[in-house]
Short mmCIF file of C-alpha atoms and ligand atoms in Angstrom, two decimals:
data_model
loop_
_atom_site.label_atom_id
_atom_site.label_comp_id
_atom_site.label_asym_id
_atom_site.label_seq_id
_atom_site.Cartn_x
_atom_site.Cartn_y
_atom_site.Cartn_z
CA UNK A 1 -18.82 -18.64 9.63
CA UNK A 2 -18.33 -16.82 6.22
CA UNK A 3 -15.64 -18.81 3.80
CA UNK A 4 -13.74 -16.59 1.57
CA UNK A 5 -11.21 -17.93 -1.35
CA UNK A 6 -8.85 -15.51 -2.20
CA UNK A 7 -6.70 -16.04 -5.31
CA UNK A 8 -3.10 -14.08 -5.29
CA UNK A 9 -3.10 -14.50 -1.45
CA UNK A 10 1.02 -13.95 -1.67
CA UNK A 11 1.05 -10.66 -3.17
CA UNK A 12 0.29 -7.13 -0.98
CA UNK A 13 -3.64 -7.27 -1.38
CA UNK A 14 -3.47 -10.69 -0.67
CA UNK A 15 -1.97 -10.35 2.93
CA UNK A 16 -3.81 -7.14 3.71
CA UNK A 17 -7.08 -8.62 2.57
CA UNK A 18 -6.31 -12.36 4.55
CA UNK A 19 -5.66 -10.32 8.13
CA UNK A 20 -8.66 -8.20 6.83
CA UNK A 21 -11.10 -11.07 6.66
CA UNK A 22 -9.57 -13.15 9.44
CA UNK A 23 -10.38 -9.87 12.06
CA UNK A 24 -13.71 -10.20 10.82
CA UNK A 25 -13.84 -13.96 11.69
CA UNK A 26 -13.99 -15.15 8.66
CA UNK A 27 -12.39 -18.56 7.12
CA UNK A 28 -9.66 -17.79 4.85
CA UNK A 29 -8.16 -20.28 2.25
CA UNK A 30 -5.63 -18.42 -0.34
CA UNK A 31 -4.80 -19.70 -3.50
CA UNK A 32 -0.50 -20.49 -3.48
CA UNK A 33 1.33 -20.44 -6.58
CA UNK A 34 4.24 -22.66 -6.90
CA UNK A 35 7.51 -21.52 -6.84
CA UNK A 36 11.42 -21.80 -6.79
CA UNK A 37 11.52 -19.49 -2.93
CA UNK A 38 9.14 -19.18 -0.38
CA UNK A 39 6.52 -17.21 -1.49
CA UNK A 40 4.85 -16.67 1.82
CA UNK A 41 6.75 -13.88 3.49
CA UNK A 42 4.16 -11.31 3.70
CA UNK A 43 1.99 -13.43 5.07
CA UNK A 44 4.33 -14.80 7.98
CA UNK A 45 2.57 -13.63 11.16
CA UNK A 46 -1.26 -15.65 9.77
CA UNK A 47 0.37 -18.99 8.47
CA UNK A 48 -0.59 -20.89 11.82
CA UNK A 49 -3.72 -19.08 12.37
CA UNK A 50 -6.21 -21.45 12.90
CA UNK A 51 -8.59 -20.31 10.30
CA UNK A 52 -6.20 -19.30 7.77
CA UNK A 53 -5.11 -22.11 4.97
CA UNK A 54 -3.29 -22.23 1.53
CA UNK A 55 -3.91 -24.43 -1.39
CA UNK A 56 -1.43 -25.25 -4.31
CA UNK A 57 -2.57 -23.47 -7.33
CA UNK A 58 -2.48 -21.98 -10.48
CA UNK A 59 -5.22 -19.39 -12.42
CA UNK A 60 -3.46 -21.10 -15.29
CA UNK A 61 -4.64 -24.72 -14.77
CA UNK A 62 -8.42 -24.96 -15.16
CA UNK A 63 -8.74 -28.48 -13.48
CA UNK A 64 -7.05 -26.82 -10.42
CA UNK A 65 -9.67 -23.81 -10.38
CA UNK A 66 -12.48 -26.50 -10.60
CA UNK A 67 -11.13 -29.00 -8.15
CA UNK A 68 -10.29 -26.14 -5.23
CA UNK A 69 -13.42 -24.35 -5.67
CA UNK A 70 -15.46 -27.28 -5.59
CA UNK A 71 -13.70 -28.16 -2.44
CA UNK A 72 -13.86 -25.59 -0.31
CA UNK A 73 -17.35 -24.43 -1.59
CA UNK A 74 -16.65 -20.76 -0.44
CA UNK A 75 -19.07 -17.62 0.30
CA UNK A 76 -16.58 -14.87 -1.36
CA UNK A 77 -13.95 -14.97 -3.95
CA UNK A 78 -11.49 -12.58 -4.35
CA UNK A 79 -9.89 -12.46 -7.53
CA UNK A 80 -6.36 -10.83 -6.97
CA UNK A 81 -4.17 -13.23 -8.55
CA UNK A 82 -2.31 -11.49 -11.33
CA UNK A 83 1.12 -10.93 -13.64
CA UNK A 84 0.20 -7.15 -12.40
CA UNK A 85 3.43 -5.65 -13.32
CA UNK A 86 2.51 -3.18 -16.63
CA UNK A 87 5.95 -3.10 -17.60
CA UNK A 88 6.35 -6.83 -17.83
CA UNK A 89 3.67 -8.07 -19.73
CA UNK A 90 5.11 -6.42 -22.75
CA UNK A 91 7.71 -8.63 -22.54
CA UNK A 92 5.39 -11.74 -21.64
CA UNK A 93 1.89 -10.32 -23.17
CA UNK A 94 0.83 -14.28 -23.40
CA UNK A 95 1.48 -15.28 -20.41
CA UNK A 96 -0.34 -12.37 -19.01
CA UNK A 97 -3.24 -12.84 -21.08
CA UNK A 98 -3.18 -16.34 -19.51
CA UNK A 99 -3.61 -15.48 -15.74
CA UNK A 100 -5.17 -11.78 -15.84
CA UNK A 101 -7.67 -12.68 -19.01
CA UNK A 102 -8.32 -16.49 -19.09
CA UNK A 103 -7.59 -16.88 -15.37
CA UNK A 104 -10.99 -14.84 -14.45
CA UNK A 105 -13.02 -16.72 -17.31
CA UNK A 106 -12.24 -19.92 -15.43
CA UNK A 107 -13.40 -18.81 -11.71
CA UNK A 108 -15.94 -17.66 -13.14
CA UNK A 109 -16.45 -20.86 -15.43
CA UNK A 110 -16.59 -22.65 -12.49
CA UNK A 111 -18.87 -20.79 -10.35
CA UNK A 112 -21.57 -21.32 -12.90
CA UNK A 113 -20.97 -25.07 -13.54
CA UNK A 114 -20.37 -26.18 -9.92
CA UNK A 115 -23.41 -23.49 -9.36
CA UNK A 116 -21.28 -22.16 -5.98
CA UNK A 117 -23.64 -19.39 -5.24
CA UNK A 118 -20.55 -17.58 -4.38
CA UNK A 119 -20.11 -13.79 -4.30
CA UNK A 120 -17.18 -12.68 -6.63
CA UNK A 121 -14.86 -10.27 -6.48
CA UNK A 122 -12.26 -9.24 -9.99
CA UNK A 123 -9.34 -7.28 -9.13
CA UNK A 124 -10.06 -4.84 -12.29
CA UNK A 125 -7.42 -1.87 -12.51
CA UNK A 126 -7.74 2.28 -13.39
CA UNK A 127 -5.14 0.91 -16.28
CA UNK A 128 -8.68 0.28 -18.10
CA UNK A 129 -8.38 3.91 -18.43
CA UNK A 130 -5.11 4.50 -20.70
CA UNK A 131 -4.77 7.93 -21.36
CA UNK A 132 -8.48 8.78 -21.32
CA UNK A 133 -9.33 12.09 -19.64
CA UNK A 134 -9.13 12.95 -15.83
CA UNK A 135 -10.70 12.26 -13.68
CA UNK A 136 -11.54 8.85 -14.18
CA UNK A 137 -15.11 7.40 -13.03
CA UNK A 138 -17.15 4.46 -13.52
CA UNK A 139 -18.77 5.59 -17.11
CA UNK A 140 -15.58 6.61 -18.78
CA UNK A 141 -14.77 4.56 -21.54
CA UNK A 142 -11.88 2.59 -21.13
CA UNK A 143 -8.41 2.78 -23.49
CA UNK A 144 -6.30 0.29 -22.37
CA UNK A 145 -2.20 0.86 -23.78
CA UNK A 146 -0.55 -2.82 -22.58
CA UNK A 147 -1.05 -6.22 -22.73
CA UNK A 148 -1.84 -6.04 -19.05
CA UNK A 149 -4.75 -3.23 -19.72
CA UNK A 150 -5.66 -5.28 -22.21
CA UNK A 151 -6.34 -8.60 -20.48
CA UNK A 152 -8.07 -6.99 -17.38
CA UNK A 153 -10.40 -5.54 -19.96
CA UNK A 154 -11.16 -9.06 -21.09
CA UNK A 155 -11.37 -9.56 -17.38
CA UNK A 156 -13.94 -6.92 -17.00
CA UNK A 157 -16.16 -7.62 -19.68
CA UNK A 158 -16.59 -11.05 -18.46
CA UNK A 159 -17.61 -10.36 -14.99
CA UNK A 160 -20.29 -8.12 -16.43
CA UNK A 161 -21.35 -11.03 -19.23
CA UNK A 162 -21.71 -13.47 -16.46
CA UNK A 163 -23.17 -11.04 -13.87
CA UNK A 164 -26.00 -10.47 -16.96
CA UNK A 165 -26.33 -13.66 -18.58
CA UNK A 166 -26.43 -16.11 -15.46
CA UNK A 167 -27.50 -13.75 -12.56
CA UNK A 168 -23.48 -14.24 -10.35
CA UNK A 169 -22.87 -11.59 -8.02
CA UNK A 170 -19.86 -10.37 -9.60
CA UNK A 171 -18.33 -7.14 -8.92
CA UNK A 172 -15.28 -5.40 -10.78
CA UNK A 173 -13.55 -3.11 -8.38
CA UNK A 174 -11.66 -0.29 -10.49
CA UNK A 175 -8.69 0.13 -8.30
CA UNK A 176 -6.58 2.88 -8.71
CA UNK A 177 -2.75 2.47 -7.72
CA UNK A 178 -2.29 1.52 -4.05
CA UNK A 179 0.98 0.92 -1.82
CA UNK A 180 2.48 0.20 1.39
CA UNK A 181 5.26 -1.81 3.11
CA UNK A 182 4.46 -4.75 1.39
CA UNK A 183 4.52 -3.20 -2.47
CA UNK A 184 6.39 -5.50 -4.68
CA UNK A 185 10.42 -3.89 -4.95
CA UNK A 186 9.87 -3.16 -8.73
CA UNK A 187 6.57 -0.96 -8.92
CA UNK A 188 8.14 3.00 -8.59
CA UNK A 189 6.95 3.75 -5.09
CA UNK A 190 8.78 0.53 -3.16
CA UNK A 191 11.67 0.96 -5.80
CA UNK A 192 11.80 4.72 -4.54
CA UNK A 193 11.63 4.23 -1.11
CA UNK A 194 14.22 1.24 -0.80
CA UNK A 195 16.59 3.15 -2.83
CA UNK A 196 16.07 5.97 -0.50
CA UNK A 197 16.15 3.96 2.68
CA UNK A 198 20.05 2.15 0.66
CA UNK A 199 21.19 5.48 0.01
CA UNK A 200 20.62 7.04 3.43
CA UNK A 201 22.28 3.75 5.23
CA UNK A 202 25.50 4.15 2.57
CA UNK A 203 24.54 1.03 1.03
CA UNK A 204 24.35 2.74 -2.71
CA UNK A 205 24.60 6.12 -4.22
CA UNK A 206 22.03 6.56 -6.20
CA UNK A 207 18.47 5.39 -7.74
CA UNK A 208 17.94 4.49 -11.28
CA UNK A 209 14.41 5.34 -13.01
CA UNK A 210 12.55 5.67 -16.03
CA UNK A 211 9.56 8.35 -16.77
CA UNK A 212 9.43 10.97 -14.11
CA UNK A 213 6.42 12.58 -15.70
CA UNK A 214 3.68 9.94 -15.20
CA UNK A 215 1.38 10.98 -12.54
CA UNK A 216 -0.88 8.95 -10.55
CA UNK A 217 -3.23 8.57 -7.69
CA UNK A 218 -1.61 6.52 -5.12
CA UNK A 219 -3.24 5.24 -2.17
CA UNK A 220 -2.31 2.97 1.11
CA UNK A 221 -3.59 -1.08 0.12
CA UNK A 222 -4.91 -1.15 3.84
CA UNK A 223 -7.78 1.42 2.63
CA UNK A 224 -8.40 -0.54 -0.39
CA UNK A 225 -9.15 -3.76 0.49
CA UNK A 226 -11.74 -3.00 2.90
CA UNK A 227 -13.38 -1.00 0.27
CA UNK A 228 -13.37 -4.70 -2.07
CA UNK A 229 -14.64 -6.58 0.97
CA UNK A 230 -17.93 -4.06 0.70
CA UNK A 231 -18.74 -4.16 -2.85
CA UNK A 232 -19.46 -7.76 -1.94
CA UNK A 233 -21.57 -6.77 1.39
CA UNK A 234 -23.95 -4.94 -1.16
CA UNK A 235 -27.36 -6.32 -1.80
CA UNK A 236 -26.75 -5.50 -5.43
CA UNK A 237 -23.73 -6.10 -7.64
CA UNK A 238 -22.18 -3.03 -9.03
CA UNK A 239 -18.95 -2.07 -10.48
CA UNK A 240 -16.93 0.95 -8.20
CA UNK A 241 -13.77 2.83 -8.37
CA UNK A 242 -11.32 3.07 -5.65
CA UNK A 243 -9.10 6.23 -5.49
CA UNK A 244 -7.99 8.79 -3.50
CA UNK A 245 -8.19 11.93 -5.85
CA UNK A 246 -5.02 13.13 -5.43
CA UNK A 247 -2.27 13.09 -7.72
CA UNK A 248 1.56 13.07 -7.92
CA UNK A 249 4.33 12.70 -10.32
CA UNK A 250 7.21 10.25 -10.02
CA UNK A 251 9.09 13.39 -9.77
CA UNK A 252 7.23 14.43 -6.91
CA UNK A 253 7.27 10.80 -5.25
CA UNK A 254 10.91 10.99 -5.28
CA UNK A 255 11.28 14.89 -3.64
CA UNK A 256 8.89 13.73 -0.93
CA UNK A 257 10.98 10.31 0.03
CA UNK A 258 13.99 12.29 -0.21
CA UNK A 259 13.39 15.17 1.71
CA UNK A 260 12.16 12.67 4.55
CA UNK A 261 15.74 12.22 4.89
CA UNK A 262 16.60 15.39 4.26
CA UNK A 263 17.99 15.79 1.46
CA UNK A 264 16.87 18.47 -1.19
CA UNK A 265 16.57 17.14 -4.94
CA UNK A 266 16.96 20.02 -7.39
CA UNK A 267 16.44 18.65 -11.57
CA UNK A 268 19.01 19.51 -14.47
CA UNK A 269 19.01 18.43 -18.11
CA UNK A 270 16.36 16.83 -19.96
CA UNK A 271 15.02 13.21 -21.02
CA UNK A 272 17.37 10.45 -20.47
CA UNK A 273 20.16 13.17 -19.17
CA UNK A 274 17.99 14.40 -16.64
CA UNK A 275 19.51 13.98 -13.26
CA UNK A 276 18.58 14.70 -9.53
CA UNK A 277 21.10 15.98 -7.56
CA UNK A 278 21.31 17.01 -3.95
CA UNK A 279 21.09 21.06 -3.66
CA UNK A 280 23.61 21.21 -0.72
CA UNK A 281 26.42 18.61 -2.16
CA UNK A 282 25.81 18.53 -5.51
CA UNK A 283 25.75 14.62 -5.40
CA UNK A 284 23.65 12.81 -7.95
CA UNK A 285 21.28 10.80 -6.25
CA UNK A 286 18.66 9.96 -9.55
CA UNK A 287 19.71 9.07 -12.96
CA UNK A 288 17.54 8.16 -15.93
CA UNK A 289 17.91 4.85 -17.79
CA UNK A 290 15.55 4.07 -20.49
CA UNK A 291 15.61 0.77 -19.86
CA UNK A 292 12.96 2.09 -17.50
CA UNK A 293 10.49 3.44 -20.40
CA UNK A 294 7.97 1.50 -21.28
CA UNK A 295 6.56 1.35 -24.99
CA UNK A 296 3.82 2.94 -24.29
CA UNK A 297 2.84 4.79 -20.91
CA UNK A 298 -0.10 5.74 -18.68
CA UNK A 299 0.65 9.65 -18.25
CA UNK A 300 -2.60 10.71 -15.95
CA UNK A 301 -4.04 8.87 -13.66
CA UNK A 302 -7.07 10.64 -11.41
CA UNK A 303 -10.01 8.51 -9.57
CA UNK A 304 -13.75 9.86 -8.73
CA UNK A 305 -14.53 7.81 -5.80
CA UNK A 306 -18.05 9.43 -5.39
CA UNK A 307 -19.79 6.28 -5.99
CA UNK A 308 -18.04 4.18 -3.76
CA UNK A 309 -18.29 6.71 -1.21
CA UNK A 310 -21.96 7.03 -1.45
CA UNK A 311 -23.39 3.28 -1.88
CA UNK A 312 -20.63 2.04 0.72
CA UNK A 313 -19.84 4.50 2.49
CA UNK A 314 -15.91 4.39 1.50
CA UNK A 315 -13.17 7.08 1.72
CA UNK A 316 -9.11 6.48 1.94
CA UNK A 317 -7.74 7.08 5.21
CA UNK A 318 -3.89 7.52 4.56
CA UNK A 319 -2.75 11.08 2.73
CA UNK A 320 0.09 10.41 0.34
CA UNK A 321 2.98 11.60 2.43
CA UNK A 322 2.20 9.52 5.50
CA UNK A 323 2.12 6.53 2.97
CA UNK A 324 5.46 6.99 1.41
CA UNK A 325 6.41 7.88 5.41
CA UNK A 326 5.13 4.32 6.70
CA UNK A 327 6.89 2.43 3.43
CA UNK A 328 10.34 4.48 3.68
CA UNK A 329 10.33 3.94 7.63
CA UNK A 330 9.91 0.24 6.95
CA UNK A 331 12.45 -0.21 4.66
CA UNK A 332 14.74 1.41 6.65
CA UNK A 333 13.64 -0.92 9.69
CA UNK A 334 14.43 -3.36 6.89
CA UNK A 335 17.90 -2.29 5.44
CA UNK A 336 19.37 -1.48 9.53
CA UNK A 337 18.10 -5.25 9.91
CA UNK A 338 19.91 -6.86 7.32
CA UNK A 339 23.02 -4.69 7.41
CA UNK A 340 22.86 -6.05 11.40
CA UNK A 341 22.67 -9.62 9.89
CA UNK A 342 25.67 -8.86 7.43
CA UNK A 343 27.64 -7.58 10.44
CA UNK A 344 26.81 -10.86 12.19
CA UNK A 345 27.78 -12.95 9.31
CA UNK A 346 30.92 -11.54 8.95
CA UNK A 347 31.87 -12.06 12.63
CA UNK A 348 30.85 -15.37 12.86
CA UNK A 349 32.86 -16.45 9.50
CA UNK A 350 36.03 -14.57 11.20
CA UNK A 351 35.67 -16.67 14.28
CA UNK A 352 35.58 -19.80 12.25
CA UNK A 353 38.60 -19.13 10.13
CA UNK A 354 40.66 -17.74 13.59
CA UNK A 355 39.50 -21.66 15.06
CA UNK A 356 40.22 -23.71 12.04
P1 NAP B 401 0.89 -8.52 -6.50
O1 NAP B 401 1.50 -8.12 -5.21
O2 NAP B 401 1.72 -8.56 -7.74
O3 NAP B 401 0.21 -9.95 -6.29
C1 NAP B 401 -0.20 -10.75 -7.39
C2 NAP B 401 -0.49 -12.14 -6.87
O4 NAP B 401 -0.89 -12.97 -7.97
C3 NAP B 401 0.71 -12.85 -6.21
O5 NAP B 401 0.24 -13.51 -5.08
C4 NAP B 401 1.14 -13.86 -7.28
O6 NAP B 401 1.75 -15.00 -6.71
C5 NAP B 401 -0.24 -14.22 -7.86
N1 NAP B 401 -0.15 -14.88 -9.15
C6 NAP B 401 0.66 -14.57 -10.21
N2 NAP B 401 0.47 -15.46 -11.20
C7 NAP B 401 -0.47 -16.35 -10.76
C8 NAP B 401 -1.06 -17.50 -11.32
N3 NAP B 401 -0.72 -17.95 -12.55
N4 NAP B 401 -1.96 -18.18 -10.58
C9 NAP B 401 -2.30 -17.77 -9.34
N5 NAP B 401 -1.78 -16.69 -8.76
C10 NAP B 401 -0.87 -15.98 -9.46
O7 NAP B 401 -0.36 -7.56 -6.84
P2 NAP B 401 -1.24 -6.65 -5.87
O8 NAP B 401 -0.68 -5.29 -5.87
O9 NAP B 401 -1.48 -7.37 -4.60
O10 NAP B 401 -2.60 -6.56 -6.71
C11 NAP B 401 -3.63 -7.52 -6.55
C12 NAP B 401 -4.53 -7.50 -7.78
O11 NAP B 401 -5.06 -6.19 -7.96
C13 NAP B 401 -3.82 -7.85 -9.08
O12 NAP B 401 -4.76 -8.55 -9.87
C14 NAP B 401 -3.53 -6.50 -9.72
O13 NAP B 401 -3.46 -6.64 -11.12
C15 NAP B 401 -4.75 -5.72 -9.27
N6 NAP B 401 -4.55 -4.27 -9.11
C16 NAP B 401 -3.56 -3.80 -8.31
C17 NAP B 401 -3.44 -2.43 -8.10
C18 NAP B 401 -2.35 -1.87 -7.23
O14 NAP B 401 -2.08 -0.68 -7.34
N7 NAP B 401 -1.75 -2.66 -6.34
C19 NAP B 401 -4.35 -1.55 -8.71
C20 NAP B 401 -5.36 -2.07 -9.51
C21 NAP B 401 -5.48 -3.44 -9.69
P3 NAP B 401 3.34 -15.14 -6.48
O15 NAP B 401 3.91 -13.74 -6.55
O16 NAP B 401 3.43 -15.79 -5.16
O17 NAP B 401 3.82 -15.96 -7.61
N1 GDD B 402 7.93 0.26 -12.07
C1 GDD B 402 8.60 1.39 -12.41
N2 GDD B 402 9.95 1.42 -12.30
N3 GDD B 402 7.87 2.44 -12.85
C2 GDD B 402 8.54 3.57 -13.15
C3 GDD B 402 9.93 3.68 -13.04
C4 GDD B 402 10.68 2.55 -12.61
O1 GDD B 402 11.90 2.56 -12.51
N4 GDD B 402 10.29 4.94 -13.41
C5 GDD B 402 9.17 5.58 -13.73
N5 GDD B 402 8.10 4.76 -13.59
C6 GDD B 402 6.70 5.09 -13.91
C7 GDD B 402 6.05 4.10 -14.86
O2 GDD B 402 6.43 4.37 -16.22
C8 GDD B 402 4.58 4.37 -14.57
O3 GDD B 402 4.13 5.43 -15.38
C9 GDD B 402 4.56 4.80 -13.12
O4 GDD B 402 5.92 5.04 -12.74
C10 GDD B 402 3.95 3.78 -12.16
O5 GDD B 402 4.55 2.52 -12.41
P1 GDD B 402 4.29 1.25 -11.45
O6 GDD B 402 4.61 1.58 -10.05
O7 GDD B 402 5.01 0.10 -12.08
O8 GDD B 402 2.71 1.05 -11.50
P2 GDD B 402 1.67 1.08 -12.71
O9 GDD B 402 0.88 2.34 -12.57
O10 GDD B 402 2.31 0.81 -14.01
O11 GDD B 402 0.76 -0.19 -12.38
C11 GDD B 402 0.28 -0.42 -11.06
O12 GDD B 402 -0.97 0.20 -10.88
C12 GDD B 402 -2.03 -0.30 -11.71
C13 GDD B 402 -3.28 0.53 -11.39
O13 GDD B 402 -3.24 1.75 -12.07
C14 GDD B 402 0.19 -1.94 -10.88
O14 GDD B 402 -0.08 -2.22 -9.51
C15 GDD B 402 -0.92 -2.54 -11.72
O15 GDD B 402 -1.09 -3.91 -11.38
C16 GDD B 402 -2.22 -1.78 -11.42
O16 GDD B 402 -3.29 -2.29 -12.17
#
């Protein structure tokens, strides 16, 4: 039975990739990071799977890296642990540089020391890219614009120095942006679509957002991790993109989710007084805040897949609007469920104060 380690298990890759790998029969152990709340909800329905375990752990903490590879001597690692939100590691570039930068050199660190023989995967990012020209492939030189961009470049370079200098089978996998249900609420497309789902369930009147210019290839994470799982079923390692080819705007994002609830968004004004309003009522449903900007942006983001889709035989499944249809119909699922839950609450407590 094949052992895989996957670091980041709690975030959306993570979960996709565990249910991934367990279908496949293999052994799963994911990497848990402490914390304050339970940090295991996407992963609810493969806790008690038989083959599926967590460890406590940090990327930070070498000793921990050592001690848990070491342990559970795995086949595959997957590298998706991450601070991956851009915005964010301006404010904590260290931090970032931390987990995304020195968090790869120690996996890797350790597969050469405890010499693991393990196949390795590193969560790189189309963020290598910056604002170099579209489309994007494997040979076009990188330009990273954040801390984050910056670390994962680090990151990259240090796959490649190991895969050269000690003979690892280490594989970056340039991974253009990918969603679905289980997107973290504060990257655009889950911010979008849970604002949407609010909105259409009266819960709020409006979304807030920063640059509605920034265009990117967006993809479903369900596509993308099986295309990670076969970079390592290669009998060479090689570096590949994942992307879909297809681009949108924010702007567009937003129309899309909006008009799956029927509602027409026409634009007036410019910059930070740009607003979207609703052609039939007139109601402002998008507002700008530049709290939103970031100091410096990603404005065009477009993958060539070819290689991928040649050595492995990889193409996305999902189009773009039955993405943003799958995430929007969740979180409306979601928002009925807890608005039912609310309603509950608020029985229940006027039952208690009518008996005391
Ligand atoms: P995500 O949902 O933000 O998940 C990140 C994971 O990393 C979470 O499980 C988080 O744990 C964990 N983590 C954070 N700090 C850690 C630390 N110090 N030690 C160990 N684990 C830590 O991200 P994702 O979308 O699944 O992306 C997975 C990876 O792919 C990331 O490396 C990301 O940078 C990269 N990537 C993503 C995309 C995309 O579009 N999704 C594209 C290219 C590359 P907790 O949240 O439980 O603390
Ligand atoms: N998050 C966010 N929130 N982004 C906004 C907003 C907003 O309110 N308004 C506009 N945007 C714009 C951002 O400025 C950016 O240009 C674009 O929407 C996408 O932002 P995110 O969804 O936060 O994703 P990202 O492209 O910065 O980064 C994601 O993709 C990378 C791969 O290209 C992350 O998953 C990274 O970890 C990943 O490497």
């Amino acid at each position: 039975m094949n052992k895989a380690f996957i670091t980041g298990v709690t975030g959306q890759d993570g979960a996709y990739l565990s249910r991934f790998l367990l279908e496949k029969g293999y052994e799963v152990h994911g990497m848990q990071p402490r914390c304050e709340v339970d940090n295991t909800e996407r992963l609810a329905d493969i806790l008690s799977h038989p083959r599926f375990f967590l460890h406590a752990g940090d990327l930070t903490d070498g000793g921990n890296v050592f001690r848990l590879l070491h342990e559970v001597q795995p086949d595959e690692i997957y590298n998706l642990g991450a601070q991956s939100h851009v915005a964010t590691s301006f404010q904590i570039p260290e931090q970032t540089a931390n987990v995304d930068a020195l968090g790869v050199l120690r996996l890797l660190e350790a597969i050469r020391t405890l010499n693991l023989g393990a196949k390795f995967y590193q969560a790189s990012s189309s963020e290598l890219f910056g604002n170099a020209p579209a489309p994007q492939h494997e040979k076009t030189p990188f330009q990273p614009c954040s801390p984050y961009a910056a670390a994962k470049l680090y990151a990259y370079w240090m796959v490649r120095t190991y895969r050269e200098s000690y003979g690892i089978f280490a594989v970056n996998g340039i991974l253009f942006n990918h969603e679905s249900p289980l997107r973290g609420e504060d990257f655009v497309t889950r911010k979008v679509t849970k604002a949407v789902a609010e909105i259409y369930c009266g819960l709020k009147t409006h979304i807030t957002l920063g640059n509605l210019d920034a265009v990117r290839d967006w993809g479903h994470a369900r596509d993308y991790v099986e295309g990670m799982w076969l970079m390592l079923q290669q009998s060479e390692p090689q570096d590949y993109i994942l992307a879909t080819g297809q681009t949108h705007s924010v702007r567009q994002l937003v129309e899309i989710a909006f008009a799956e609830i029927g509602r027409e968004i026409v634009w007036r004004g410019m910059g930070p007084d740009e607003v979207g309003y609703e052609r039939k009522t007139g109601d402002i449903l998008v507002k700008i805040d530049p709290q939103f900007y970031r100091p410096n942006d990603v404005h065009f983001l477009c993958g060539d897949a070819t290689k991928a889709y040649e050595d492995l035989g990889w193409t996305p499944k999902t189009s773009f609007r039955s993405l943003i249809q799958e995430m929007l119909h969740s979180d409306l699922a979601q928002v009925e469920r807890s608005k039912h839950m609310d309603h509950l609450k608020e029985k229940n407590e006027r039952v208690f104060r009518h008996a005391a």
